């Protein structure tokens, strides 16, 4: 791709959308924060003009919706401006959430792949497990997360693992479904081919089913890693955890620190984007090594 | 007298489908001797593929018996007595050409030196030397089909079962591959069962042509082509004997078709 087409194909459209979002964000912030300023003025028995309101709506300490520059200032202050070991550093909190996300994602991937392998090879597992796997995802995670934390705490497991378990609970599902589909994706002709070689079930698995499933696995891993992050954040909410992005969200909402909430939210979004991108890049590399025709 | 390799007695296969039974094969009795090149020809749906799949133990007959070297098809399959070439090349897209040919050899548990030498010699045989590291999508359809033939040959089976291997190729490539296949057959003395829709192809290649007719799939006529000899240049197709046999096959196909309407 030449420079001009990179600009035209990537930077221009993405940049336009970002600018539009920021513009809408400012407008909404003004609209939502203005009533507070009017109230204040009324209480002080003064009248206030719109041109006076405008700058104030962007500088409130606890705005309904903080203006973008307030959030970015907070982000800057809590990432670059603090030591990463500090409890006030967003990098520190992100790391706490990230570590349970990654552990949960890993556990979810292992569990999902194991379930898929079982389901594809044993008809009874297909019939007995699939309904439970699907049912598991219809229970709202917010209902089940506190129970997982409480139960695991009762048996003496606390810290990283309970949160990772919630991430696993969410992320194993797309992996199990995608991997099952992938392991079943080989054409009948290829299965017949293995049969003419009188290949064993395990040879057929390693040489045909597994490689055929890799692109499916990559796709479901992209979904799984972002919901693993959601799981980790949700896992931090019911425990009143003191660290992690979830804890920052919760603390922020207790004290009406909207700027803190929004910066934690943005951080979570950036983290999710980063994680998905990492899986994407690794996946593209694996696919290329496996001879997938470049698009 | 060469030994009988494939022997089918009153073979029948009925598929039970939702709209009733389909008689894919009925009363097939056929002997194929070692070193023969037998073509199965007939209209679409007459059971050519099904017959080949029964011989390969990819389908179980519902009546009659087949034996391969005195064994059941299953025993023959487990003994890797045949190489099967599908209508499509059926190469694994994530393996390079050499790794595709290596696949059956890995399944057989051959060491890497043996694998490498078989890959090399069989790729040379089908004129694909130099394409080892390419992925299937980087090759033309004809080249892919040649790679799949090399893959079947690499197993070094006594028998080749080929289901319309050149069906999707253009005339020129097809002629070329027919010539190569004939040379290969003359050199290796393998028994070949070959499914085709093309009369000239069948006559050019075969020592024996089995003309089949549909509904139910039966053998209409068996035509001997051994009078064409084993040395067959492409222009033999203009010779009177060739044309006479081709005519006989065409008449057989017509007669097999007629009481259908
Ligand atoms: N698995 C199956 N289930 C049901 N019917 C089948 C099955 N396989 C084949 N048939 C039927 O058996 C008959 C013979 O099929 P077959 O594929 O052997 O024909 P063919 O001679 O190879 O045809 P073509 O020249 O088109 O490849 C057809 O009527 C087909 O519909
Ligand atoms: Mg067929």
Coordinates of C-alpha atoms in Angstrom, one line a residue, chain B:
Chain B
X1 CA -3.0 -66.1 -17.4
X2 CA -2.6 -63.1 -15.0
X3 CA -4.3 -63.4 -11.6
X4 CA -7.7 -61.9 -10.9
X5 CA -7.2 -58.9 -8.6
X6 CA -10.8 -57.6 -8.3
X7 CA -13.7 -59.9 -8.5
X8 CA -17.3 -58.8 -8.0
X9 CA -20.2 -61.3 -7.9
X10 CA -23.8 -60.1 -8.3
X11 CA -22.9 -56.9 -6.5
X12 CA -25.8 -54.7 -5.5
X13 CA -26.1 -51.5 -3.6
X14 CA -29.4 -49.8 -2.7
X15 CA -29.4 -46.4 -1.0
X16 CA -32.3 -45.8 1.3
X17 CA -33.3 -42.2 0.8
X18 CA -36.2 -40.1 1.9
X19 CA -38.0 -40.5 -1.4
X20 CA -37.6 -44.3 -1.4
X21 CA -34.7 -46.7 -2.4
X22 CA -32.2 -45.8 -5.1
X23 CA -30.8 -48.8 -6.8
X24 CA -27.3 -47.5 -7.5
X25 CA -25.9 -50.9 -8.5
X26 CA -27.6 -54.1 -9.5
X27 CA -26.1 -57.5 -10.4
X28 CA -22.6 -56.3 -11.1
X29 CA -20.4 -59.3 -12.0
X30 CA -16.9 -58.3 -13.1
X31 CA -13.4 -59.7 -13.0
X32 CA -10.4 -57.5 -13.3
X33 CA -7.0 -59.2 -13.8
X34 CA -3.7 -58.0 -12.6
X35 CA -2.1 -55.3 -14.8
X36 CA -5.4 -54.5 -16.6
X37 CA -6.6 -51.0 -17.4
X38 CA -10.3 -51.0 -17.0
X39 CA -12.5 -48.0 -17.8
X40 CA -16.0 -47.6 -16.4
X41 CA -18.1 -45.5 -18.8
X42 CA -21.8 -44.6 -18.7
X43 CA -24.3 -41.8 -18.3
X44 CA -24.4 -39.7 -15.2
X45 CA -25.9 -41.5 -12.3
X46 CA -25.3 -45.0 -13.5
X47 CA -23.3 -45.9 -10.5
X48 CA -19.7 -45.6 -11.7
X49 CA -18.5 -43.7 -8.7
X50 CA -20.5 -46.0 -6.4
X51 CA -18.8 -49.1 -7.9
X52 CA -15.4 -47.5 -7.4
X53 CA -16.3 -46.6 -3.8
X54 CA -17.5 -50.1 -3.1
X55 CA -14.2 -51.5 -4.3
X56 CA -12.4 -48.9 -2.1
X57 CA -14.5 -49.8 1.0
X58 CA -15.9 -46.3 1.1
X59 CA -19.4 -47.7 0.6
X60 CA -20.8 -51.1 1.8
X61 CA -22.7 -53.2 -0.8
X62 CA -26.2 -54.3 0.2
X63 CA -25.9 -57.5 -1.9
X64 CA -23.4 -59.8 -3.5
X65 CA -19.7 -60.0 -2.8
X66 CA -16.5 -58.2 -3.9
X67 CA -13.0 -59.6 -3.2
X68 CA -9.7 -57.8 -3.8
X69 CA -6.7 -60.1 -4.0
X70 CA -8.9 -62.6 -2.1
X71 CA -9.5 -60.2 0.7
X72 CA -12.6 -58.2 1.6
X73 CA -12.5 -54.5 0.5
X74 CA -12.0 -53.5 4.2
X75 CA -9.0 -55.8 4.6
X76 CA -7.6 -54.5 1.3
X77 CA -8.1 -50.9 2.4
X78 CA -6.4 -51.6 5.7
X79 CA -3.5 -53.2 3.8
X80 CA -3.4 -50.0 1.6
X81 CA -3.8 -52.1 -1.5
X82 CA -5.0 -49.2 -3.6
X83 CA -4.5 -45.5 -4.3
X84 CA -7.7 -43.5 -4.9
X85 CA -7.8 -40.4 -7.1
X86 CA -10.9 -38.3 -6.6
X87 CA -12.7 -36.3 -9.2
X88 CA -11.4 -33.1 -7.5
X89 CA -7.7 -33.0 -6.6
X90 CA -8.6 -32.9 -2.9
X91 CA -5.3 -31.4 -1.8
X92 CA -5.2 -30.0 1.7
X93 CA -5.0 -26.2 1.3
X94 CA -2.7 -25.7 4.3
X95 CA -0.1 -28.1 3.0
X96 CA 2.5 -27.3 0.3
X97 CA 2.6 -29.7 -2.7
X98 CA 5.4 -31.8 -1.2
X99 CA 3.6 -31.9 2.2
X100 CA 0.4 -33.0 0.5
X101 CA 2.2 -35.9 -1.1
X102 CA 3.9 -36.6 2.2
X103 CA 0.5 -36.9 3.9
X104 CA -0.3 -40.6 3.2
X105 CA 3.4 -41.5 3.8
X106 CA 3.2 -39.9 7.2
X107 CA 0.1 -41.9 7.9
X108 CA 1.9 -45.0 6.9
X109 CA 4.7 -44.1 9.4
X110 CA 7.5 -43.9 6.8
X111 CA 10.7 -42.2 7.9
X112 CA 11.6 -38.8 6.5
X113 CA 14.3 -40.0 4.1
X114 CA 12.0 -42.5 2.5
X115 CA 9.3 -39.8 2.3
X116 CA 11.6 -37.3 0.7
X117 CA 12.8 -39.8 -2.0
X118 CA 9.2 -40.9 -2.8
X119 CA 8.0 -37.2 -3.0
X120 CA 10.9 -36.4 -5.4
X121 CA 10.5 -39.3 -7.7
X122 CA 6.7 -39.1 -7.9
X123 CA 6.7 -35.3 -8.5
X124 CA 9.2 -35.9 -11.4
X125 CA 6.9 -38.6 -12.7
X126 CA 4.0 -36.2 -13.1
X127 CA 6.2 -33.3 -14.3
X128 CA 5.9 -31.2 -11.2
X129 CA 9.5 -31.0 -10.1
X130 CA 10.2 -27.5 -8.9
X131 CA 6.7 -27.0 -7.4
X132 CA 7.4 -28.7 -4.1
X133 CA 7.1 -25.5 -2.0
X134 CA 4.0 -24.1 -3.7
X135 CA 0.6 -24.2 -2.0
X136 CA -2.3 -25.8 -4.0
X137 CA -4.0 -22.5 -4.9
X138 CA -0.8 -21.4 -6.6
X139 CA -1.2 -24.2 -9.1
X140 CA -3.5 -24.6 -12.1
X141 CA -6.3 -27.2 -11.9
X142 CA -4.4 -29.6 -14.1
X143 CA -1.3 -29.3 -12.0
X144 CA -3.3 -29.9 -8.8
X145 CA -4.8 -33.0 -10.4
X146 CA -1.3 -34.2 -11.3
X147 CA -0.2 -33.6 -7.7
X148 CA -3.1 -35.7 -6.5
X149 CA -2.0 -38.5 -8.8
X150 CA 1.5 -38.2 -7.5
X151 CA 0.1 -38.5 -4.0
X152 CA -1.8 -41.7 -4.9
X153 CA 1.3 -43.2 -6.6
X154 CA 3.6 -42.3 -3.7
X155 CA 1.8 -44.9 -1.6
X156 CA 3.1 -47.4 -4.2
X157 CA -0.2 -49.3 -4.3
X158 CA -0.7 -52.3 -6.6
X159 CA -4.0 -50.8 -7.7
X160 CA -5.1 -47.3 -8.8
X161 CA -8.8 -46.3 -8.5
X162 CA -9.4 -43.1 -10.5
X163 CA -12.7 -41.3 -10.5
X164 CA -12.9 -39.0 -13.5
X165 CA -9.5 -37.6 -12.7
X166 CA -9.3 -35.4 -15.8
X167 CA -13.0 -34.5 -16.0
X168 CA -12.5 -30.9 -15.3
X169 CA -9.5 -30.3 -17.6
X170 CA -9.3 -28.9 -21.1
X171 CA -8.7 -31.2 -24.1
X172 CA -5.0 -30.4 -24.6
X173 CA -4.0 -31.0 -20.9
X174 CA -6.2 -34.0 -20.9
X175 CA -4.5 -35.5 -23.9
X176 CA -1.1 -34.9 -22.3
X177 CA -2.1 -36.4 -19.0
X178 CA -3.6 -39.4 -20.8
X179 CA -0.3 -40.1 -22.6
X180 CA 1.6 -39.7 -19.3
X181 CA -0.8 -42.0 -17.5
X182 CA -0.5 -44.6 -20.2
X183 CA 3.3 -44.5 -20.0
X184 CA 3.2 -44.7 -16.3
X185 CA 0.9 -47.7 -16.5
X186 CA 3.1 -49.5 -19.0
X187 CA 6.1 -48.8 -16.8
X188 CA 4.6 -49.8 -13.4
X189 CA 2.2 -52.6 -14.5
X190 CA -0.4 -51.5 -12.0
X191 CA -4.0 -52.5 -12.2
X192 CA -6.1 -49.4 -12.9
X193 CA -9.8 -48.9 -12.6
X194 CA -10.7 -45.6 -14.3
X195 CA -14.0 -43.8 -14.4
X196 CA -14.7 -41.5 -17.4
X197 CA -17.4 -39.8 -19.5
X198 CA -15.2 -39.6 -22.5
X199 CA -15.3 -42.3 -25.2
X200 CA -12.0 -41.4 -26.8
X201 CA -10.3 -41.3 -23.4
X202 CA -11.7 -44.7 -22.5
X203 CA -10.7 -46.3 -25.8
X204 CA -7.2 -44.7 -25.7
X205 CA -6.4 -45.9 -22.2
X206 CA -8.1 -49.2 -21.6
X207 CA -7.5 -52.8 -22.1
X208 CA -11.2 -53.3 -21.3
X209 CA -14.2 -50.9 -21.3
X210 CA -17.1 -51.6 -19.0
X211 CA -20.2 -49.8 -20.4
X212 CA -22.8 -49.2 -17.7
X213 CA -26.5 -48.2 -17.9
X214 CA -28.6 -46.4 -15.3
X215 CA -31.6 -47.1 -13.1
X216 CA -30.6 -49.5 -11.8
X217 CA -26.9 -49.2 -12.4
X218 CA -25.9 -52.3 -14.3
X219 CA -23.2 -53.5 -16.7
X220 CA -24.5 -53.2 -20.2
X221 CA -21.5 -54.5 -22.1
X222 CA -17.8 -55.3 -21.7
X223 CA -15.7 -54.3 -24.6
X224 CA -12.2 -55.6 -25.1
X225 CA -9.6 -53.1 -26.4
X226 CA -6.4 -55.2 -26.2
X227 CA -6.1 -55.3 -29.9
X228 CA -4.9 -51.7 -29.8
X229 CA -1.7 -53.1 -28.1
X230 CA 0.2 -51.5 -25.3
X231 CA 2.1 -48.9 -27.3
X232 CA -0.4 -46.2 -28.1
X233 CA 0.7 -42.9 -29.6
X234 CA -1.9 -40.1 -29.5
X235 CA -2.6 -40.5 -33.3
X236 CA -3.8 -44.0 -32.8
X237 CA -7.1 -42.3 -32.3
X238 CA -7.4 -41.9 -36.1
X239 CA -6.8 -45.5 -36.8
X240 CA -9.7 -47.7 -38.0
X241 CA -9.5 -50.2 -35.1
X242 CA -9.7 -47.3 -32.7
X243 CA -12.7 -45.8 -34.4
X244 CA -14.4 -49.1 -34.6
X245 CA -14.1 -49.7 -30.9
X246 CA -15.2 -46.1 -30.2
X247 CA -18.2 -46.7 -32.4
X248 CA -19.0 -49.9 -30.5
X249 CA -18.8 -48.1 -27.1
X250 CA -21.1 -45.3 -28.4
X251 CA -23.7 -47.9 -29.7
X252 CA -23.5 -49.6 -26.3
X253 CA -24.1 -46.4 -24.5
X254 CA -27.1 -45.6 -26.7
X255 CA -28.6 -49.0 -26.3
X256 CA -28.1 -48.8 -22.5
X257 CA -29.9 -45.5 -22.5
X258 CA -32.8 -46.2 -24.8
X259 CA -35.3 -48.1 -22.7
X260 CA -35.0 -45.4 -20.2
X261 CA -37.2 -43.1 -22.2

